[in-house]
PDB file of C-alpha atoms in Angstrom:
ATOM      1  CA  ARG A   1     119.509 -31.491 127.773  1.00  0.00           C
ATOM      2  CA  MET A   2     123.297 -31.655 127.782  1.00  0.00           C
ATOM      3  CA  GLY A   3     123.378 -27.945 128.602  1.00  0.00           C
ATOM      4  CA  GLN A   4     121.344 -28.564 131.752  1.00  0.00           C
ATOM      5  CA  ARG A   5     123.973 -30.977 133.084  1.00  0.00           C
ATOM      6  CA  SER A   6     127.019 -28.885 132.277  1.00  0.00           C
ATOM      7  CA  GLY A   7     127.157 -25.130 131.840  1.00  0.00           C
ATOM      8  CA  ASP A   8     129.879 -25.216 129.179  1.00  0.00           C
ATOM      9  CA  TRP A   9     127.452 -26.761 126.655  1.00  0.00           C
ATOM     10  CA  ARG A  10     125.200 -23.714 126.443  1.00  0.00           C
ATOM     11  CA  GLY A  11     125.302 -21.823 123.184  1.00  0.00           C
ATOM     12  CA  ILE A  12     127.346 -24.383 121.258  1.00  0.00           C
ATOM     13  CA  GLY A  13     124.389 -26.206 119.746  1.00  0.00           C
ATOM     14  CA  ARG A  14     125.139 -27.394 116.221  1.00  0.00           C
ATOM     15  CA  LYS A  15     128.497 -25.622 115.948  1.00  0.00           C
ATOM     16  CA  TRP A  16     130.281 -28.979 115.770  1.00  0.00           C
ATOM     17  CA  ASN A  17     133.751 -27.471 115.360  1.00  0.00           C
ATOM     18  CA  SER A  18     133.369 -25.713 118.730  1.00  0.00           C
ATOM     19  CA  TYR A  19     133.265 -28.954 120.762  1.00  0.00           C
ATOM     20  CA  ASN A  20     136.425 -29.980 122.610  1.00  0.00           C
ATOM     21  CA  GLU A  21     137.602 -33.594 123.129  1.00  0.00           C
ATOM     22  CA  GLU A  22     135.909 -33.989 126.509  1.00  0.00           C
ATOM     23  CA  GLN A  23     132.597 -32.721 125.134  1.00  0.00           C
ATOM     24  CA  TRP A  24     132.817 -35.108 122.162  1.00  0.00           C
ATOM     25  CA  LEU A  25     133.441 -38.014 124.522  1.00  0.00           C
ATOM     26  CA  LYS A  26     130.420 -37.075 126.654  1.00  0.00           C
ATOM     27  CA  LEU A  27     128.330 -36.694 123.517  1.00  0.00           C
ATOM     28  CA  CYS A  28     129.399 -40.118 122.212  1.00  0.00           C
ATOM     29  CA  VAL A  29     128.525 -41.755 125.529  1.00  0.00           C
ATOM     30  CA  TRP A  30     125.178 -39.978 125.584  1.00  0.00           C
ATOM     31  CA  ALA A  31     124.426 -41.061 121.994  1.00  0.00           C
ATOM     32  CA  SER A  32     125.415 -44.644 122.774  1.00  0.00           C
ATOM     33  CA  MET A  33     123.152 -44.686 125.793  1.00  0.00           C
ATOM     34  CA  ARG A  34     120.292 -43.289 123.711  1.00  0.00           C
ATOM     35  CA  ASN A  35     120.681 -45.960 121.042  1.00  0.00           C
ATOM     36  CA  GLN A  36     120.611 -48.885 123.503  1.00  0.00           C
ATOM     37  CA  THR A  37     123.984 -50.205 122.406  1.00  0.00           C
ATOM     38  CA  LEU A  38     126.289 -52.519 124.297  1.00  0.00           C
ATOM     39  CA  LEU A  39     127.433 -49.628 126.477  1.00  0.00           C
ATOM     40  CA  ARG A  40     123.913 -49.067 127.824  1.00  0.00           C
ATOM     41  CA  THR A  41     123.428 -52.774 128.497  1.00  0.00           C
ATOM     42  CA  VAL A  42     126.723 -53.077 130.342  1.00  0.00           C
ATOM     43  CA  ALA A  43     126.105 -49.850 132.271  1.00  0.00           C
ATOM     44  CA  GLY A  44     122.791 -51.246 133.492  1.00  0.00           C
ATOM     45  CA  MET A  45     124.181 -54.649 134.379  1.00  0.00           C
ATOM     46  CA  THR A  46     127.110 -53.217 136.304  1.00  0.00           C
ATOM     47  CA  LEU A  47     124.692 -51.395 138.593  1.00  0.00           C
ATOM     48  CA  TYR A  48     124.251 -54.807 140.240  1.00  0.00           C
ATOM     49  CA  HIS A  49     127.949 -54.658 141.124  1.00  0.00           C
ATOM     50  CA  GLN A  50     127.347 -51.354 142.925  1.00  0.00           C
ATOM     51  CA  ALA A  51     124.232 -52.755 144.612  1.00  0.00           C
ATOM     52  CA  LEU A  52     126.220 -55.696 146.010  1.00  0.00           C
ATOM     53  CA  ASP A  53     128.823 -53.305 147.358  1.00  0.00           C
ATOM     54  CA  CYS A  54     126.115 -51.139 148.940  1.00  0.00           C
ATOM     55  CA  HIS A  55     124.435 -54.215 150.441  1.00  0.00           C
ATOM     56  CA  HIS A  56     127.748 -55.293 151.952  1.00  0.00           C
ATOM     57  CA  THR A  57     128.293 -51.830 153.411  1.00  0.00           C
ATOM     58  CA  VAL A  58     124.863 -51.831 155.054  1.00  0.00           C
ATOM     59  CA  GLN A  59     124.351 -55.478 156.011  1.00  0.00           C
ATOM     60  CA  GLY A  60     127.655 -57.269 155.462  1.00  0.00           C
ATOM     61  CA  ASN A  61     128.748 -59.908 157.964  1.00  0.00           C
ATOM     62  CA  ARG A  62     132.185 -58.694 158.960  1.00  0.00           C
ATOM     63  CA  GLU A  63     132.756 -61.673 161.227  1.00  0.00           C
ATOM     64  CA  CYS A  64     132.977 -63.925 158.167  1.00  0.00           C
ATOM     65  CA  LEU A  65     136.458 -64.072 156.614  1.00  0.00           C
ATOM     66  CA  LEU A  66     135.173 -63.096 153.142  1.00  0.00           C
ATOM     67  CA  GLY A  67     132.979 -60.355 154.604  1.00  0.00           C
ATOM     68  CA  ARG A  68     135.806 -58.303 156.057  1.00  0.00           C
ATOM     69  CA  ASP A  69     136.252 -54.933 154.388  1.00  0.00           C
ATOM     70  CA  GLU A  70     139.872 -55.633 153.423  1.00  0.00           C
ATOM     71  CA  VAL A  71     138.822 -58.897 151.686  1.00  0.00           C
ATOM     72  CA  TRP A  72     135.370 -58.047 150.278  1.00  0.00           C
ATOM     73  CA  ASP A  73     135.200 -57.763 146.500  1.00  0.00           C
ATOM     74  CA  PRO A  74     131.806 -57.553 144.758  1.00  0.00           C
ATOM     75  CA  ALA A  75     133.441 -58.923 141.585  1.00  0.00           C
ATOM     76  CA  ALA A  76     133.748 -62.256 143.408  1.00  0.00           C
ATOM     77  CA  CYS A  77     129.925 -62.399 143.398  1.00  0.00           C
ATOM     78  CA  PHE A  78     129.110 -60.728 140.074  1.00  0.00           C
ATOM     79  CA  THR A  79     130.968 -59.856 136.886  1.00  0.00           C
ATOM     80  CA  CYS A  80     129.422 -58.757 133.598  1.00  0.00           C
ATOM     81  CA  LEU A  81     130.940 -61.042 130.961  1.00  0.00           C
ATOM     82  CA  ILE A  82     130.700 -59.947 127.325  1.00  0.00           C
ATOM     83  CA  ALA A  83     131.384 -62.202 124.352  1.00  0.00           C
ATOM     84  CA  MET A  84     133.086 -60.269 121.537  1.00  0.00           C
ATOM     85  CA  GLN A  85     133.390 -62.665 118.623  1.00  0.00           C
ATOM     86  CA  GLN A  86     134.453 -59.893 116.241  1.00  0.00           C
ATOM     87  CA  TYR A  87     137.165 -58.444 118.515  1.00  0.00           C
ATOM     88  CA  ALA A  88     139.976 -59.602 116.203  1.00  0.00           C
ATOM     89  CA  TYR A  89     138.443 -57.601 113.357  1.00  0.00           C
ATOM     90  CA  PHE A  90     137.797 -54.317 115.219  1.00  0.00           C
ATOM     91  CA  ASN A  91     139.105 -51.137 113.644  1.00  0.00           C
ATOM     92  CA  ALA A  92     140.983 -48.492 115.647  1.00  0.00           C
ATOM     93  CA  THR A  93     137.800 -46.664 116.685  1.00  0.00           C
ATOM     94  CA  GLN A  94     136.107 -49.847 117.896  1.00  0.00           C
ATOM     95  CA  LEU A  95     139.213 -50.811 119.871  1.00  0.00           C
ATOM     96  CA  GLU A  96     139.287 -47.333 121.410  1.00  0.00           C
ATOM     97  CA  HIS A  97     135.621 -47.635 122.430  1.00  0.00           C
ATOM     98  CA  THR A  98     136.253 -51.067 123.935  1.00  0.00           C
ATOM     99  CA  GLU A  99     139.230 -49.734 125.879  1.00  0.00           C
ATOM    100  CA  TRP A 100     137.087 -46.865 127.121  1.00  0.00           C
ATOM    101  CA  MET A 101     134.503 -49.369 128.424  1.00  0.00           C
ATOM    102  CA  PHE A 102     137.266 -51.207 130.307  1.00  0.00           C
ATOM    103  CA  LYS A 103     138.167 -47.898 131.968  1.00  0.00           C
ATOM    104  CA  MET A 104     134.529 -47.091 132.712  1.00  0.00           C
ATOM    105  CA  PHE A 105     133.824 -50.484 134.347  1.00  0.00           C
ATOM    106  CA  PRO A 106     137.262 -51.647 135.564  1.00  0.00           C
ATOM    107  CA  SER A 107     136.232 -54.241 138.122  1.00  0.00           C
ATOM    108  CA  SER A 108     132.779 -55.293 136.945  1.00  0.00           C
ATOM    109  CA  MET A 109     133.226 -56.018 133.218  1.00  0.00           C
ATOM    110  CA  LYS A 110     135.236 -58.753 131.530  1.00  0.00           C
ATOM    111  CA  VAL A 111     135.420 -59.845 127.885  1.00  0.00           C
ATOM    112  CA  ALA A 112     135.393 -63.403 126.605  1.00  0.00           C
ATOM    113  CA  PHE A 113     137.190 -63.724 123.290  1.00  0.00           C
ATOM    114  CA  ILE A 114     138.295 -66.850 121.492  1.00  0.00           C
ATOM    115  CA  ASP A 115     141.405 -66.107 119.455  1.00  0.00           C
ATOM    116  CA  SER A 116     140.981 -66.599 115.740  1.00  0.00           C
ATOM    117  CA  GLU A 117     143.230 -67.508 112.876  1.00  0.00           C
ATOM    118  CA  ASP A 118     142.704 -67.918 109.155  1.00  0.00           C
ATOM    119  CA  LYS A 119     141.687 -71.344 107.959  1.00  0.00           C
ATOM    120  CA  GLY A 120     144.631 -73.448 106.945  1.00  0.00           C
ATOM    121  CA  ALA A 121     145.318 -75.509 103.836  1.00  0.00           C
ATOM    122  CA  GLN A 122     143.086 -78.292 105.165  1.00  0.00           C
ATOM    123  CA  GLY A 123     140.149 -75.925 105.742  1.00  0.00           C
ATOM    124  CA  ASP A 124     138.172 -77.013 102.685  1.00  0.00           C
ATOM    125  CA  THR A 125     138.571 -80.714 103.373  1.00  0.00           C
ATOM    126  CA  ASP A 126     137.634 -80.128 107.015  1.00  0.00           C
ATOM    127  CA  ASN A 127     134.421 -78.395 105.831  1.00  0.00           C
ATOM    128  CA  VAL A 128     135.380 -75.053 107.370  1.00  0.00           C
ATOM    129  CA  HIS A 129     133.051 -72.359 106.042  1.00  0.00           C
ATOM    130  CA  ALA A 130     134.740 -69.767 103.821  1.00  0.00           C
ATOM    131  CA  GLY A 131     133.658 -66.979 106.190  1.00  0.00           C
ATOM    132  CA  GLN A 132     135.389 -68.543 109.174  1.00  0.00           C
TER     133      GLN A 132
END
């Protein structure tokens, strides 16, 4: 199926060493979308961002101050907010994938992350769980 979308995929098949960086990136995105991971969820949710922009283009009230083209921002109406509790513990690959998602959805995706720190000396007496 990848060969149908891009002619440079034909004939490579399972010759994994023949793939270049761009092809590996496309393959990783395709695999992520197939496995219903966070990327697929965010990609679907951010379509609403595009729909709002399209709706504004077709039916927007340009007489309203916020409806003027130079002011209109669909992110003011909708933003996909993701909670990443494990962000502090991501390895280099996970951080790279997260950064790639920021580039893929620059104005429609935001991440909520509460900074973490190791439990202090009073952690046991404060009943902080060992895994926190």
